[in-house]
Amino acid sequence: MSLEYALINDTSWQSQTEWQTPDTPFMSFKFWQALADTGAIGEQAGWLPIFILVHRVADATNSADSEDNTDTLVDDAVENALQPVAVMPVFIKGHHRGEFVFDHAWAEAYARYGVDYYPRLVTSAPYTPITGQRVWLAKGETLNEDILKTAIAGIDDIAQQVGASSWHGLFVTPELASIATTSMPTEIDVEHAIAAQESGVESAAIELPIFERQGCQFLWQNKDLLNDSKPFADFDAFLMTLKAKKRKTIRAERRKVAEQGIICQRKCGDAISDADWKAFYHCYVMTYAVRGQQPYLTIDFFMALAVSMPEHIMLAQALDASGEIIASSLFLYDRPDSDKADGDNVGGDNVGGDNVGGDNNATLYGRYWGALGEYDSLHFELCYYQGIEFAIEQGLISFDPGTQGEHKLVRGFVPTTTHSIHRIYDPRFVPAIGDFCARDRLHMAQYRQQAFEALPFNADNMPEFDGRAS
């Protein structure tokens, strides 16, 4: 049986088979439905989605045992002719907003040569700098080179139809990045092919590479190395893994918040009221307003999440002495009890697609924050320390607070590699961009090494450094 692809403009494919549980809440169907229903993705937002459905085509002739059962076999073949295997989302974009991996320099290089860089194609969880799968897999399937190559053929088809300059897969898993980059030619192969074309030796189309870029984010790990790597018992147990000076700093920051008469509290799921959501959004909007910007996401989007996936939501609030909410930080998280089916039927082996992540990937994600004013150390308290306490209480294995930040590093968040993959469709730009990506990977490896050396842990609690910069 062979793999083929189809390009689909809607989500009708979701009902064609059972799909595996996504590895983060940000790839759940409910999260994407909230984005679509509230205009965060779509043509007006500049995120025009196309879904590449990879399907397995059954070969009925190879299955025939005899002429007697031909009719039955043909009936079965018609029923199973297009067996869904995987779906990759691709957005047609004329901007870079909401991506967190920056290729503005490439756009500028194109402009200098009078070449249009737009539109461009992007595969990502929109507005979300969180590493995760970027392919929905049918139950029983495993991502492999054949599936990915078929999806890439679909990407190339879209690029040709719309005249896209490039494709960008953002915050992909290391496994996907490895499959993509090792199954394609290199920029050196492209240089040789260009030279052969120019000399008249070859006239065939040039097969293009996929380049990898690497970044660095900072993740907190719920792992007590002095206690057989078991989860921490409480926040103080985590503090004991840090050097004395760093412990003192964190305790001082938490005292400063209390001394301002500020009380912090956490609410989950259905305990978050409509008034809480309105107060959160007021704070969230202020984060953008101080920079003269409009937020990407609307109050309707967050209210949709509140209705469709409350079991994945935690809201940390800061209240002043009068009880008024002055700051809010919204988190999503994977449920450790993912063996409980709850009927969404999106995901595969666990049956209930709302049970995102599971025991092996029970992570807290810090995503949206805002405050109505400036308060000493409140950002650290509400975005980091409240998150760490919650992760410990819930038995989550890690806490991803989002993009950027040496300020996370000194508070016990470990530098971790992120991956993005890129395909350039104009062969003339391939060698230079390939060289850029290679040098950028080396630079990021050096940065991660320097960041790792600045971690605040005492000697007995230093995690192992993975210095790979492939």
PDB file of N, CA and C in Angstrom, residues 383-432:
ATOM      1  N   CYS A 383       4.236  34.240  37.673  1.00  0.00           N
ATOM      2  CA  CYS A 383       4.541  33.472  36.459  1.00  0.00           C
ATOM      3  C   CYS A 383       5.452  32.276  36.703  1.00  0.00           C
ATOM      4  N   TYR A 384       6.279  32.319  37.761  1.00  0.00           N
ATOM      5  CA  TYR A 384       7.239  31.246  37.992  1.00  0.00           C
ATOM      6  C   TYR A 384       6.984  30.492  39.291  1.00  0.00           C
ATOM      7  N   TYR A 385       6.976  31.183  40.402  1.00  0.00           N
ATOM      8  CA  TYR A 385       6.907  30.490  41.692  1.00  0.00           C
ATOM      9  C   TYR A 385       5.544  29.856  41.926  1.00  0.00           C
ATOM     10  N   GLN A 386       4.470  30.535  41.522  1.00  0.00           N
ATOM     11  CA  GLN A 386       3.160  29.909  41.618  1.00  0.00           C
ATOM     12  C   GLN A 386       3.079  28.683  40.704  1.00  0.00           C
ATOM     13  N   GLY A 387       3.709  28.772  39.537  1.00  0.00           N
ATOM     14  CA  GLY A 387       3.731  27.642  38.618  1.00  0.00           C
ATOM     15  C   GLY A 387       4.499  26.460  39.174  1.00  0.00           C
ATOM     16  N   ILE A 388       5.649  26.731  39.778  1.00  0.00           N
ATOM     17  CA  ILE A 388       6.447  25.649  40.370  1.00  0.00           C
ATOM     18  C   ILE A 388       5.668  24.973  41.491  1.00  0.00           C
ATOM     19  N   GLU A 389       5.038  25.757  42.345  1.00  0.00           N
ATOM     20  CA  GLU A 389       4.259  25.173  43.438  1.00  0.00           C
ATOM     21  C   GLU A 389       3.138  24.289  42.894  1.00  0.00           C
ATOM     22  N   PHE A 390       2.460  24.765  41.865  1.00  0.00           N
ATOM     23  CA  PHE A 390       1.364  24.000  41.282  1.00  0.00           C
ATOM     24  C   PHE A 390       1.873  22.707  40.653  1.00  0.00           C
ATOM     25  N   ALA A 391       2.984  22.782  39.925  1.00  0.00           N
ATOM     26  CA  ALA A 391       3.545  21.583  39.296  1.00  0.00           C
ATOM     27  C   ALA A 391       3.907  20.537  40.343  1.00  0.00           C
ATOM     28  N   ILE A 392       4.473  20.975  41.458  1.00  0.00           N
ATOM     29  CA  ILE A 392       4.828  20.043  42.539  1.00  0.00           C
ATOM     30  C   ILE A 392       3.557  19.426  43.124  1.00  0.00           C
ATOM     31  N   GLU A 393       2.558  20.252  43.392  1.00  0.00           N
ATOM     32  CA  GLU A 393       1.319  19.749  43.979  1.00  0.00           C
ATOM     33  C   GLU A 393       0.625  18.741  43.075  1.00  0.00           C
ATOM     34  N   GLN A 394       0.675  18.974  41.763  1.00  0.00           N
ATOM     35  CA  GLN A 394      -0.030  18.119  40.812  1.00  0.00           C
ATOM     36  C   GLN A 394       0.801  16.933  40.344  1.00  0.00           C
ATOM     37  N   GLY A 395       2.073  16.880  40.738  1.00  0.00           N
ATOM     38  CA  GLY A 395       2.935  15.793  40.293  1.00  0.00           C
ATOM     39  C   GLY A 395       3.315  15.877  38.831  1.00  0.00           C
ATOM     40  N   LEU A 396       3.354  17.092  38.277  1.00  0.00           N
ATOM     41  CA  LEU A 396       3.763  17.275  36.891  1.00  0.00           C
ATOM     42  C   LEU A 396       5.272  17.132  36.776  1.00  0.00           C
ATOM     43  N   ILE A 397       5.754  16.682  35.635  1.00  0.00           N
ATOM     44  CA  ILE A 397       7.184  16.395  35.525  1.00  0.00           C
ATOM     45  C   ILE A 397       7.994  17.615  35.116  1.00  0.00           C
ATOM     46  N   SER A 398       7.335  18.618  34.516  1.00  0.00           N
ATOM     47  CA  SER A 398       8.093  19.785  34.080  1.00  0.00           C
ATOM     48  C   SER A 398       7.179  20.988  33.969  1.00  0.00           C
ATOM     49  N   PHE A 399       7.793  22.135  33.810  1.00  0.00           N
ATOM     50  CA  PHE A 399       7.094  23.421  33.713  1.00  0.00           C
ATOM     51  C   PHE A 399       7.789  24.233  32.634  1.00  0.00           C
ATOM     52  N   ASP A 400       7.078  24.506  31.564  1.00  0.00           N
ATOM     53  CA  ASP A 400       7.578  25.296  30.447  1.00  0.00           C
ATOM     54  C   ASP A 400       6.954  26.687  30.546  1.00  0.00           C
ATOM     55  N   PRO A 401       7.733  27.697  30.956  1.00  0.00           N
ATOM     56  CA  PRO A 401       7.151  29.026  31.188  1.00  0.00           C
ATOM     57  C   PRO A 401       7.065  29.897  29.938  1.00  0.00           C
ATOM     58  N   GLY A 402       7.452  29.360  28.778  1.00  0.00           N
ATOM     59  CA  GLY A 402       7.365  30.155  27.562  1.00  0.00           C
ATOM     60  C   GLY A 402       8.712  30.634  27.073  1.00  0.00           C
ATOM     61  N   THR A 403       8.688  31.473  26.082  1.00  0.00           N
ATOM     62  CA  THR A 403       9.907  31.876  25.392  1.00  0.00           C
ATOM     63  C   THR A 403      10.696  32.925  26.175  1.00  0.00           C
ATOM     64  N   GLN A 404      11.964  33.068  25.795  1.00  0.00           N
ATOM     65  CA  GLN A 404      12.903  34.062  26.336  1.00  0.00           C
ATOM     66  C   GLN A 404      13.348  33.712  27.753  1.00  0.00           C
ATOM     67  N   GLY A 405      14.474  34.294  28.134  1.00  0.00           N
ATOM     68  CA  GLY A 405      14.796  34.538  29.440  1.00  0.00           C
ATOM     69  C   GLY A 405      15.854  34.032  30.340  1.00  0.00           C
ATOM     70  N   GLU A 406      16.952  34.799  30.426  1.00  0.00           N
ATOM     71  CA  GLU A 406      17.950  34.501  31.454  1.00  0.00           C
ATOM     72  C   GLU A 406      17.378  34.676  32.859  1.00  0.00           C
ATOM     73  N   HIS A 407      16.329  35.503  32.997  1.00  0.00           N
ATOM     74  CA  HIS A 407      15.720  35.669  34.311  1.00  0.00           C
ATOM     75  C   HIS A 407      15.078  34.357  34.780  1.00  0.00           C
ATOM     76  N   LYS A 408      14.747  33.471  33.854  1.00  0.00           N
ATOM     77  CA  LYS A 408      14.267  32.140  34.238  1.00  0.00           C
ATOM     78  C   LYS A 408      15.440  31.265  34.683  1.00  0.00           C
ATOM     79  N   LEU A 409      16.553  31.404  33.987  1.00  0.00           N
ATOM     80  CA  LEU A 409      17.731  30.581  34.254  1.00  0.00           C
ATOM     81  C   LEU A 409      18.157  30.651  35.712  1.00  0.00           C
ATOM     82  N   VAL A 410      18.242  31.843  36.273  1.00  0.00           N
ATOM     83  CA  VAL A 410      18.744  31.996  37.635  1.00  0.00           C
ATOM     84  C   VAL A 410      17.720  31.577  38.676  1.00  0.00           C
ATOM     85  N   ARG A 411      16.536  31.186  38.225  1.00  0.00           N
ATOM     86  CA  ARG A 411      15.499  30.699  39.141  1.00  0.00           C
ATOM     87  C   ARG A 411      15.273  29.193  38.987  1.00  0.00           C
ATOM     88  N   GLY A 412      16.236  28.523  38.371  1.00  0.00           N
ATOM     89  CA  GLY A 412      16.206  27.068  38.330  1.00  0.00           C
ATOM     90  C   GLY A 412      15.595  26.461  37.091  1.00  0.00           C
ATOM     91  N   PHE A 413      15.422  27.251  36.028  1.00  0.00           N
ATOM     92  CA  PHE A 413      14.900  26.723  34.764  1.00  0.00           C
ATOM     93  C   PHE A 413      16.081  26.362  33.863  1.00  0.00           C
ATOM     94  N   VAL A 414      16.079  25.138  33.371  1.00  0.00           N
ATOM     95  CA  VAL A 414      17.242  24.565  32.686  1.00  0.00           C
ATOM     96  C   VAL A 414      17.197  24.875  31.195  1.00  0.00           C
ATOM     97  N   PRO A 415      18.325  25.318  30.590  1.00  0.00           N
ATOM     98  CA  PRO A 415      18.344  25.580  29.148  1.00  0.00           C
ATOM     99  C   PRO A 415      18.077  24.304  28.358  1.00  0.00           C
ATOM    100  N   THR A 416      17.160  24.395  27.411  1.00  0.00           N
ATOM    101  CA  THR A 416      16.697  23.247  26.645  1.00  0.00           C
ATOM    102  C   THR A 416      16.632  23.623  25.169  1.00  0.00           C
ATOM    103  N   THR A 417      17.025  22.712  24.305  1.00  0.00           N
ATOM    104  CA  THR A 417      17.069  22.979  22.868  1.00  0.00           C
ATOM    105  C   THR A 417      15.671  22.964  22.255  1.00  0.00           C
ATOM    106  N   THR A 418      15.398  23.948  21.407  1.00  0.00           N
ATOM    107  CA  THR A 418      14.198  23.924  20.574  1.00  0.00           C
ATOM    108  C   THR A 418      14.618  23.758  19.116  1.00  0.00           C
ATOM    109  N   HIS A 419      13.681  23.300  18.306  1.00  0.00           N
ATOM    110  CA  HIS A 419      14.006  22.964  16.911  1.00  0.00           C
ATOM    111  C   HIS A 419      12.968  23.564  15.973  1.00  0.00           C
ATOM    112  N   SER A 420      13.441  24.098  14.861  1.00  0.00           N
ATOM    113  CA  SER A 420      12.556  24.482  13.767  1.00  0.00           C
ATOM    114  C   SER A 420      13.205  24.029  12.466  1.00  0.00           C
ATOM    115  N   ILE A 421      12.366  23.777  11.472  1.00  0.00           N
ATOM    116  CA  ILE A 421      12.871  23.278  10.187  1.00  0.00           C
ATOM    117  C   ILE A 421      12.332  24.159   9.070  1.00  0.00           C
ATOM    118  N   HIS A 422      13.143  24.312   8.003  1.00  0.00           N
ATOM    119  CA  HIS A 422      12.846  25.333   6.991  1.00  0.00           C
ATOM    120  C   HIS A 422      13.184  24.807   5.596  1.00  0.00           C
ATOM    121  N   ARG A 423      12.331  25.135   4.641  1.00  0.00           N
ATOM    122  CA  ARG A 423      12.529  24.730   3.245  1.00  0.00           C
ATOM    123  C   ARG A 423      12.424  25.984   2.375  1.00  0.00           C
ATOM    124  N   ILE A 424      13.469  26.241   1.607  1.00  0.00           N
ATOM    125  CA  ILE A 424      13.558  27.424   0.744  1.00  0.00           C
ATOM    126  C   ILE A 424      13.355  26.986  -0.694  1.00  0.00           C
ATOM    127  N   TYR A 425      12.441  27.662  -1.401  1.00  0.00           N
ATOM    128  CA  TYR A 425      12.070  27.189  -2.733  1.00  0.00           C
ATOM    129  C   TYR A 425      12.855  27.829  -3.876  1.00  0.00           C
ATOM    130  N   ASP A 426      13.566  28.887  -3.630  1.00  0.00           N
ATOM    131  CA  ASP A 426      14.420  29.477  -4.663  1.00  0.00           C
ATOM    132  C   ASP A 426      15.834  28.941  -4.449  1.00  0.00           C
ATOM    133  N   PRO A 427      16.316  28.072  -5.334  1.00  0.00           N
ATOM    134  CA  PRO A 427      17.637  27.453  -5.127  1.00  0.00           C
ATOM    135  C   PRO A 427      18.773  28.451  -4.985  1.00  0.00           C
ATOM    136  N   ARG A 428      18.614  29.654  -5.518  1.00  0.00           N
ATOM    137  CA  ARG A 428      19.689  30.648  -5.447  1.00  0.00           C
ATOM    138  C   ARG A 428      19.958  31.072  -4.007  1.00  0.00           C
ATOM    139  N   PHE A 429      18.952  30.999  -3.137  1.00  0.00           N
ATOM    140  CA  PHE A 429      19.118  31.411  -1.750  1.00  0.00           C
ATOM    141  C   PHE A 429      19.488  30.260  -0.825  1.00  0.00           C
ATOM    142  N   VAL A 430      19.425  29.043  -1.338  1.00  0.00           N
ATOM    143  CA  VAL A 430      19.626  27.864  -0.489  1.00  0.00           C
ATOM    144  C   VAL A 430      21.018  27.811   0.135  1.00  0.00           C
ATOM    145  N   PRO A 431      22.111  27.976  -0.627  1.00  0.00           N
ATOM    146  CA  PRO A 431      23.440  27.878   0.005  1.00  0.00           C
ATOM    147  C   PRO A 431      23.651  28.887   1.126  1.00  0.00           C
ATOM    148  N   ALA A 432      23.249  30.139   0.921  1.00  0.00           N
ATOM    149  CA  ALA A 432      23.478  31.169   1.942  1.00  0.00           C
ATOM    150  C   ALA A 432      22.642  30.904   3.187  1.00  0.00           C
TER     151      ALA A 432
END
